[in-house]
């Protein structure tokens, strides 16, 4: 269409909410859209909200306020459960009819799995994922690896190779100590368990799709618990107590050169921002190691791919057609500048070579392009995180976290016992 404004010829302005600072690409997204649609009766303004419990409550309060709330489109975070909850509350607009009207085939544009996962049983679309991600990759200081003579594990590695590397990468004492690894226990809470469970795919939590019992006594869980504890006990990584006491973050540890690896992937945008975080090394993304060669199929952690950053439309927006068009534009390439925020487009029409060129242009030598080439080489059409999910997901995660912390603090002497206790509590919860 040539006009998305009002019938009497007035331009409408969409209020677009997201959880990322505008300078990490959203300013450019808005500028590009407004330039392209300047004569089509629609413009957009970006509003940042903080993606935490308070920020999401604020967003939902504005959505419930209807037209007076001033939210037309927004990026939602979390999982399908949160989408369904907001839809059930009447906060979201089903834009499936608009997508059909413009010939937007979700399976062809975003992958068959995306269609299966995010088109609800009645055909409604309450939000579509816009980015792909992988929770089983870690940030690595490539310069430290090169100086230590350690080959970059682009194609994957084992726990034994990882342990050998963190030993070589750890040096110094006291305030000058550089750790081989920082698990980021306090920063990400569950990242270390997410890494461990990645090789188990669908069975990361449950033994089977009946979801009647947990799978936490699997050998992969035992090996992973021991890997994390051993690196801390040997001094190759900060202990849980030290991590929490010092509030260790990617900014305070990784970007300050106090560790060679940090257990987080989504903070890559910080590494590109040398103005805020001055540093002179190159950051690479590499897959988390697997327990042994028996898990060779998981070396590159492709099975841990998933999609997120849901494009949603407010049920109360008076500009539904304009909002739908902005959503389509954003998904089909409009979000490309968000590569600066480490938001990699899920859209299958994305020119990934152009994305890499964009990174080179904006990040210079701060990012290892070879590592991104490996990440981008995976099949984006299947980017849906595989897992069995039920309503007790949050309570189960709390149980595993509590027993895992007791093990890391030394309260529980062995990984086997910690996981046995977690299993007993988890199965009791499921039996209720």
Coordinates of C-alpha atoms in Angstrom, one line a residue:
X1 CA 0.0 0.0 0.0
X2 CA 1.0 3.6 -0.5
X3 CA -0.8 5.0 2.5
X4 CA -1.0 3.8 6.1
X5 CA -2.2 7.1 7.7
X6 CA -5.7 8.3 8.5
X7 CA -8.4 8.6 5.9
X8 CA -8.3 12.3 6.1
X9 CA -4.6 12.3 5.1
X10 CA -2.8 12.6 8.4
X11 CA 0.3 10.8 9.3
X12 CA 0.2 8.5 12.3
X13 CA 3.1 7.9 14.7
X14 CA 3.5 4.4 16.2
X15 CA 5.0 4.1 19.7
X16 CA 7.4 1.2 19.6
X17 CA 8.7 -0.3 22.9
X18 CA 11.8 -2.5 23.3
X19 CA 14.3 -3.5 26.0
X20 CA 17.6 -2.5 24.4
X21 CA 19.3 0.9 24.6
X22 CA 18.4 2.9 21.4
X23 CA 22.1 3.5 20.5
X24 CA 22.6 -0.2 20.0
X25 CA 20.7 -0.1 16.7
X26 CA 17.2 1.0 17.4
X27 CA 17.9 4.6 16.6
X28 CA 19.0 3.5 13.2
X29 CA 16.0 1.2 12.7
X30 CA 13.7 4.1 13.5
X31 CA 15.6 6.4 11.2
X32 CA 15.5 3.9 8.3
X33 CA 11.8 3.2 8.7
X34 CA 10.8 6.9 9.0
X35 CA 12.8 7.7 5.9
X36 CA 11.3 4.9 3.8
X37 CA 7.7 5.6 5.0
X38 CA 7.9 9.4 5.1
X39 CA 5.3 9.7 2.3
X40 CA 3.2 6.7 3.4
X41 CA 1.5 8.2 6.4
X42 CA 3.3 6.4 9.2
X43 CA 6.3 7.1 11.4
X44 CA 7.6 5.4 14.5
X45 CA 9.1 6.5 17.8
X46 CA 11.2 4.2 20.0
X47 CA 10.7 3.9 23.8
X48 CA 13.0 1.8 25.9
X49 CA 11.7 -0.3 28.8
X50 CA 13.9 -2.4 31.2
X51 CA 13.4 -6.1 30.6
X52 CA 13.0 -7.1 34.2
X53 CA 10.0 -7.8 36.4
X54 CA 9.4 -4.1 37.1
X55 CA 9.9 -3.1 33.5
X56 CA 7.5 -5.8 32.2
X57 CA 4.9 -4.8 34.8
X58 CA 5.2 -1.2 33.5
X59 CA 4.7 -2.4 29.9
X60 CA 1.7 -4.5 30.8
X61 CA 0.2 -1.6 32.8
X62 CA 0.4 0.6 29.7
X63 CA -1.0 -2.1 27.5
X64 CA -4.0 -2.5 29.9
X65 CA -4.6 1.2 29.7
X66 CA -5.7 0.8 26.1
X67 CA -5.3 3.6 23.7
X68 CA -4.3 5.9 26.5
X69 CA -1.3 3.7 27.3
X70 CA 0.6 4.8 24.2
X71 CA 2.0 1.4 23.2
X72 CA 1.3 0.3 19.6
X73 CA 4.0 -2.3 18.9
X74 CA 6.7 -3.8 21.2
X75 CA 9.4 -6.4 21.5
X76 CA 8.5 -9.0 24.1
X77 CA 11.0 -11.3 25.8
X78 CA 10.8 -14.7 27.5
X79 CA 9.0 -17.6 25.9
X80 CA 5.7 -18.8 24.4
X81 CA 4.2 -19.0 27.8
X82 CA 4.5 -15.2 28.3
X83 CA 3.0 -14.7 24.9
X84 CA 0.0 -16.9 25.7
X85 CA -0.5 -15.2 29.1
X86 CA -0.6 -11.7 27.5
X87 CA -2.9 -13.0 24.7
X88 CA -5.3 -14.6 27.3
X89 CA -5.4 -11.2 29.1
X90 CA -6.5 -9.5 25.9
X91 CA -3.4 -7.4 25.6
X92 CA -2.2 -8.6 22.1
X93 CA -3.5 -8.3 18.6
X94 CA -3.7 -11.3 16.4
X95 CA -2.0 -10.2 13.1
X96 CA -2.3 -13.5 11.2
X97 CA -4.9 -12.1 8.8
X98 CA -2.6 -9.3 7.8
X99 CA 0.3 -11.6 7.2
X100 CA -1.9 -13.8 5.0
X101 CA -3.1 -10.7 3.1
X102 CA 0.4 -9.7 2.2
X103 CA 1.5 -13.2 1.4
X104 CA 3.8 -13.6 4.4
X105 CA 4.4 -17.4 4.7
X106 CA 5.8 -17.9 8.2
X107 CA 7.4 -21.3 7.4
X108 CA 9.2 -19.8 4.3
X109 CA 10.2 -16.6 6.0
X110 CA 11.1 -17.8 9.5
X111 CA 11.3 -21.5 9.3
X112 CA 8.9 -24.5 9.6
X113 CA 9.7 -24.8 13.3
X114 CA 8.8 -21.2 13.9
X115 CA 5.4 -21.8 12.3
X116 CA 4.8 -24.9 14.3
X117 CA 5.8 -23.3 17.6
X118 CA 4.3 -19.8 17.3
X119 CA 1.2 -20.1 15.2
X120 CA -1.3 -21.2 17.9
X121 CA -3.8 -24.0 17.4
X122 CA -6.6 -21.7 16.2
X123 CA -4.2 -20.1 13.7
X124 CA -3.7 -16.9 15.6
X125 CA -0.3 -15.1 15.7
X126 CA 0.2 -13.1 18.9
X127 CA 3.9 -12.5 18.3
X128 CA 6.7 -13.8 16.1
X129 CA 10.3 -14.3 17.0
X130 CA 12.7 -12.0 15.2
X131 CA 16.2 -13.1 16.2
X132 CA 18.1 -16.4 16.5
X133 CA 20.4 -17.1 19.3
X134 CA 22.3 -19.9 21.0
X135 CA 22.6 -20.3 24.8
X136 CA 25.5 -22.7 24.5
X137 CA 28.1 -20.3 23.2
X138 CA 30.6 -18.4 25.4
X139 CA 32.6 -15.2 25.0
X140 CA 36.3 -15.7 24.6
X141 CA 39.3 -13.3 24.6
X142 CA 41.0 -14.4 21.4
X143 CA 44.2 -12.6 22.1
X144 CA 44.7 -14.5 25.4
X145 CA 44.1 -17.8 23.5
X146 CA 46.6 -16.8 20.8
X147 CA 49.2 -15.8 23.4
X148 CA 48.8 -19.1 25.3
X149 CA 49.1 -21.1 22.1
X150 CA 45.6 -22.5 22.4
X151 CA 43.8 -23.3 19.1
X152 CA 40.4 -21.6 18.9
X153 CA 37.7 -24.3 19.3
X154 CA 35.5 -23.1 16.5
X155 CA 34.4 -26.6 15.7
X156 CA 33.9 -27.6 19.4
X157 CA 35.9 -29.2 22.1
X158 CA 35.7 -31.5 25.1
X159 CA 35.7 -30.9 28.9
X160 CA 39.2 -32.3 29.0
X161 CA 40.4 -29.8 26.4
X162 CA 38.5 -27.0 28.1
X163 CA 40.1 -27.8 31.5
X164 CA 43.6 -27.9 29.9
X165 CA 42.9 -24.5 28.4
X166 CA 41.6 -22.8 31.6
X167 CA 44.7 -24.0 33.4
X168 CA 47.0 -22.4 30.8
X169 CA 45.0 -19.2 30.7
X170 CA 45.0 -18.7 34.5
X171 CA 47.9 -16.7 35.8
X172 CA 48.8 -14.0 38.4
X173 CA 47.8 -13.5 42.0
X174 CA 45.6 -11.3 44.1
X175 CA 44.3 -8.2 42.3
X176 CA 46.4 -9.0 39.2
X177 CA 45.0 -12.5 38.8
X178 CA 43.5 -13.4 35.4
X179 CA 41.1 -16.4 35.5
X180 CA 40.7 -18.8 32.6
X181 CA 36.9 -18.8 33.1
X182 CA 34.3 -16.7 34.8
X183 CA 31.0 -18.6 35.2
X184 CA 29.0 -15.4 35.9
X185 CA 27.0 -17.1 38.7
X186 CA 25.6 -13.9 40.0
X187 CA 25.2 -12.2 36.6
X188 CA 23.2 -14.9 34.8
X189 CA 22.1 -17.2 37.6
X190 CA 21.2 -20.3 35.5
X191 CA 23.7 -20.0 32.6
X192 CA 26.0 -22.6 33.9
X193 CA 23.2 -25.2 34.1
X194 CA 22.0 -24.2 30.7
X195 CA 25.5 -24.9 29.3
X196 CA 25.7 -28.3 31.0
X197 CA 22.2 -29.4 29.8
X198 CA 22.7 -28.3 26.2
X199 CA 23.9 -31.8 25.1
X200 CA 20.7 -33.4 26.4
X201 CA 18.4 -31.5 24.0
X202 CA 14.7 -32.4 24.8
X203 CA 15.8 -34.3 27.8
X204 CA 17.6 -31.5 29.6
X205 CA 14.9 -31.5 32.4
X206 CA 12.6 -34.5 31.8
X207 CA 13.3 -38.1 31.0
X208 CA 10.6 -38.2 28.3
X209 CA 7.6 -36.4 27.0
X210 CA 5.4 -37.7 29.8
X211 CA 7.2 -35.2 32.0
X212 CA 6.6 -37.5 35.0
X213 CA 10.2 -37.5 36.2
X214 CA 13.3 -35.4 35.9
X215 CA 16.5 -36.4 34.1
X216 CA 19.0 -34.7 36.5
X217 CA 20.9 -37.9 37.3
X218 CA 22.0 -38.3 33.7
X219 CA 25.9 -38.7 33.4
X220 CA 26.0 -35.4 31.5
X221 CA 24.6 -33.5 34.5
X222 CA 27.1 -35.2 36.8
X223 CA 30.1 -34.5 34.5
X224 CA 29.0 -30.8 34.1
X225 CA 28.5 -30.2 37.8
X226 CA 32.0 -31.6 38.4
X227 CA 33.5 -29.5 35.6
X228 CA 32.2 -26.3 37.1
X229 CA 33.2 -27.2 40.7
X230 CA 36.6 -28.4 39.7
X231 CA 37.5 -25.2 37.8
X232 CA 36.5 -23.2 40.9
X233 CA 38.3 -25.5 43.4
X234 CA 41.5 -25.4 41.3
X235 CA 41.4 -21.6 41.1
X236 CA 40.8 -21.4 37.4
X237 CA 37.5 -19.6 37.9
X238 CA 36.1 -17.5 40.7
X239 CA 34.1 -19.4 43.3
X240 CA 30.4 -18.9 43.7
X241 CA 31.0 -17.0 47.0
X242 CA 33.6 -14.7 45.4
X243 CA 31.4 -14.1 42.3
X244 CA 28.4 -13.1 44.4
X245 CA 30.5 -11.0 46.8
X246 CA 32.1 -9.0 44.0
X247 CA 29.1 -8.9 41.7
X248 CA 31.1 -10.1 38.8
X249 CA 29.8 -9.1 35.3
X250 CA 31.1 -9.1 31.8
X251 CA 31.9 -5.5 32.2
X252 CA 33.9 -5.9 35.4
X253 CA 35.6 -9.1 34.5
X254 CA 35.8 -9.9 30.8
X255 CA 36.1 -6.4 29.4
X256 CA 38.6 -5.5 32.1
X257 CA 40.8 -8.4 31.0
X258 CA 40.4 -10.3 34.3
X259 CA 39.2 -13.5 32.7
X260 CA 39.8 -15.2 29.3
X261 CA 36.2 -16.5 29.0
X262 CA 32.9 -15.5 30.4
X263 CA 29.7 -17.6 30.6
X264 CA 27.4 -15.5 28.5
X265 CA 26.7 -14.9 24.8
X266 CA 24.1 -12.2 24.6
X267 CA 26.4 -9.4 25.9
X268 CA 28.4 -9.3 22.7
X269 CA 27.2 -5.8 22.0
X270 CA 29.2 -4.6 25.0
X271 CA 32.4 -5.9 23.3
X272 CA 31.6 -3.7 20.3
X273 CA 31.2 -0.6 22.4
X274 CA 34.8 0.4 23.0
X275 CA 33.8 4.0 23.8
X276 CA 31.9 2.9 26.9
X277 CA 34.2 -0.1 27.6
X278 CA 37.7 0.7 26.3
X279 CA 39.7 -2.5 25.5
X280 CA 42.1 -3.6 22.8
X281 CA 41.4 -7.3 22.4
X282 CA 39.2 -9.3 20.0
X283 CA 36.2 -11.2 21.3
X284 CA 35.2 -14.5 19.7
X285 CA 32.1 -16.7 20.3
X286 CA 32.8 -20.4 20.6
X287 CA 30.6 -23.4 21.5
X288 CA 30.6 -24.6 25.1
X289 CA 32.6 -27.9 25.4
X290 CA 30.9 -31.3 25.5
X291 CA 31.6 -34.0 28.2
X292 CA 33.6 -36.3 25.8
X293 CA 33.9 -37.4 22.3
X294 CA 30.8 -39.5 22.8
X295 CA 28.9 -36.3 22.4
X296 CA 30.5 -35.4 19.1
X297 CA 27.2 -34.7 17.5
X298 CA 26.9 -31.7 19.8
X299 CA 30.3 -30.2 19.2
X300 CA 29.0 -27.1 17.5
X301 CA 26.0 -26.9 19.8
X302 CA 23.5 -26.6 16.9
X303 CA 20.9 -28.3 19.0
X304 CA 20.9 -25.4 21.4
X305 CA 19.7 -22.9 18.8
X306 CA 16.6 -21.0 19.6
X307 CA 14.6 -17.9 18.6
X308 CA 13.3 -14.9 20.6
X309 CA 12.6 -11.2 20.7
X310 CA 8.9 -11.4 19.8
X311 CA 7.3 -8.7 17.7
X312 CA 3.9 -8.0 19.2
X313 CA 1.1 -5.6 18.5
X314 CA -1.0 -4.0 21.2
X315 CA -4.7 -5.1 21.0
X316 CA -5.7 -1.5 21.7
X317 CA -3.6 0.3 19.1
X318 CA -5.9 2.5 16.9
X319 CA -3.4 2.0 14.0
X320 CA -3.5 -1.7 13.5
X321 CA -2.8 -1.8 9.8
X322 CA 0.2 0.5 10.2
X323 CA 1.4 -1.5 13.2
X324 CA 1.2 -4.7 11.2
X325 CA 3.1 -3.2 8.3
X326 CA 5.9 -2.0 10.6
X327 CA 6.0 -5.5 12.2
X328 CA 6.4 -7.1 8.7
X329 CA 9.0 -4.5 7.7
X330 CA 11.0 -5.0 10.9
X331 CA 11.0 -8.9 10.5
X332 CA 11.9 -8.8 6.8
X333 CA 15.2 -7.0 7.2
X334 CA 14.3 -3.8 9.0
X335 CA 15.9 -5.0 12.2
X336 CA 19.4 -5.5 10.5
X337 CA 21.1 -2.6 12.4
X338 CA 20.5 -4.5 15.6
X339 CA 23.5 -6.6 14.8
X340 CA 25.2 -3.9 16.9
X341 CA 23.2 -5.3 19.8
X342 CA 24.1 -8.9 18.9
X343 CA 20.6 -9.4 17.7
X344 CA 21.0 -11.8 14.7
X345 CA 18.0 -11.8 12.3
X346 CA 15.9 -15.0 12.2
X347 CA 14.5 -14.0 8.8
X348 CA 15.7 -16.6 6.2
X349 CA 16.0 -13.9 3.6
X350 CA 18.8 -12.2 5.5
X351 CA 22.1 -11.7 3.7
X352 CA 24.4 -13.0 6.4
X353 CA 27.5 -11.8 4.4
X354 CA 26.1 -8.3 4.6
X355 CA 25.5 -8.8 8.3
X356 CA 29.2 -9.7 8.7
X357 CA 30.2 -6.7 6.7
X358 CA 28.0 -4.6 9.0
X359 CA 29.8 -6.0 12.0
X360 CA 33.2 -5.3 10.5
X361 CA 32.2 -1.7 9.8
X362 CA 30.8 -1.1 13.3
X363 CA 33.0 -3.3 15.4
X364 CA 36.4 -3.2 13.7
X365 CA 38.8 -5.6 15.3
X366 CA 36.8 -6.0 18.5
X367 CA 34.9 -9.0 17.1
X368 CA 36.3 -12.2 15.6
X369 CA 34.4 -12.5 12.3
X370 CA 35.5 -16.1 11.8
X371 CA 33.7 -17.2 14.9
X372 CA 30.5 -15.4 13.7
X373 CA 30.8 -17.2 10.3
X374 CA 30.7 -20.5 12.2
X375 CA 27.7 -19.4 14.2
X376 CA 25.9 -18.1 11.1
X377 CA 26.6 -21.3 9.1
X378 CA 24.0 -23.2 11.1
X379 CA 20.5 -23.7 9.8
X380 CA 18.3 -20.8 10.9
X381 CA 15.2 -22.5 9.7
X382 CA 15.1 -24.8 12.7
X383 CA 15.7 -22.1 15.4
X384 CA 13.3 -23.2 18.1
X385 CA 14.8 -24.3 21.4
X386 CA 13.8 -27.9 21.9
X387 CA 12.5 -28.8 25.4
X388 CA 9.5 -30.3 27.1
X389 CA 7.8 -27.6 29.1
X390 CA 5.1 -27.8 31.8
X391 CA 3.6 -25.4 34.4
X392 CA 6.2 -26.4 37.0
X393 CA 9.2 -25.2 35.0
X394 CA 10.0 -22.3 37.3
X395 CA 9.7 -24.4 40.5
X396 CA 11.9 -27.1 39.0
X397 CA 14.5 -24.5 38.0
X398 CA 14.6 -23.2 41.6
X399 CA 15.1 -26.7 43.0
X400 CA 18.0 -27.4 40.7
X401 CA 19.6 -24.0 41.4
X402 CA 19.3 -24.6 45.2
X403 CA 20.9 -28.0 45.1
X404 CA 23.5 -26.8 42.6
X405 CA 24.5 -23.9 44.9
X406 CA 24.8 -26.3 47.9
X407 CA 27.2 -28.4 45.9
X408 CA 29.3 -25.4 44.8
X409 CA 29.4 -24.0 48.3
X410 CA 30.6 -27.4 49.6
X411 CA 27.5 -28.2 51.7
X412 CA 26.8 -31.2 49.5
X413 CA 30.0 -33.2 49.0
X414 CA 29.5 -34.8 45.6
X415 CA 27.7 -34.0 42.3
X416 CA 25.9 -37.4 42.5
X417 CA 24.4 -36.6 45.9
X418 CA 23.4 -33.0 44.8
X419 CA 21.7 -34.3 41.7
X420 CA 20.0 -37.2 43.6
X421 CA 18.6 -34.7 46.1
X422 CA 17.4 -32.4 43.3
X423 CA 15.9 -35.4 41.5
X424 CA 14.0 -36.5 44.7
X425 CA 12.6 -33.0 45.2
X426 CA 11.8 -32.6 41.5
X427 CA 9.9 -35.9 41.2
X428 CA 8.0 -35.2 44.4
X429 CA 6.9 -31.8 42.9
X430 CA 5.8 -33.5 39.6
X431 CA 3.9 -36.1 41.6
X432 CA 1.7 -33.5 43.3

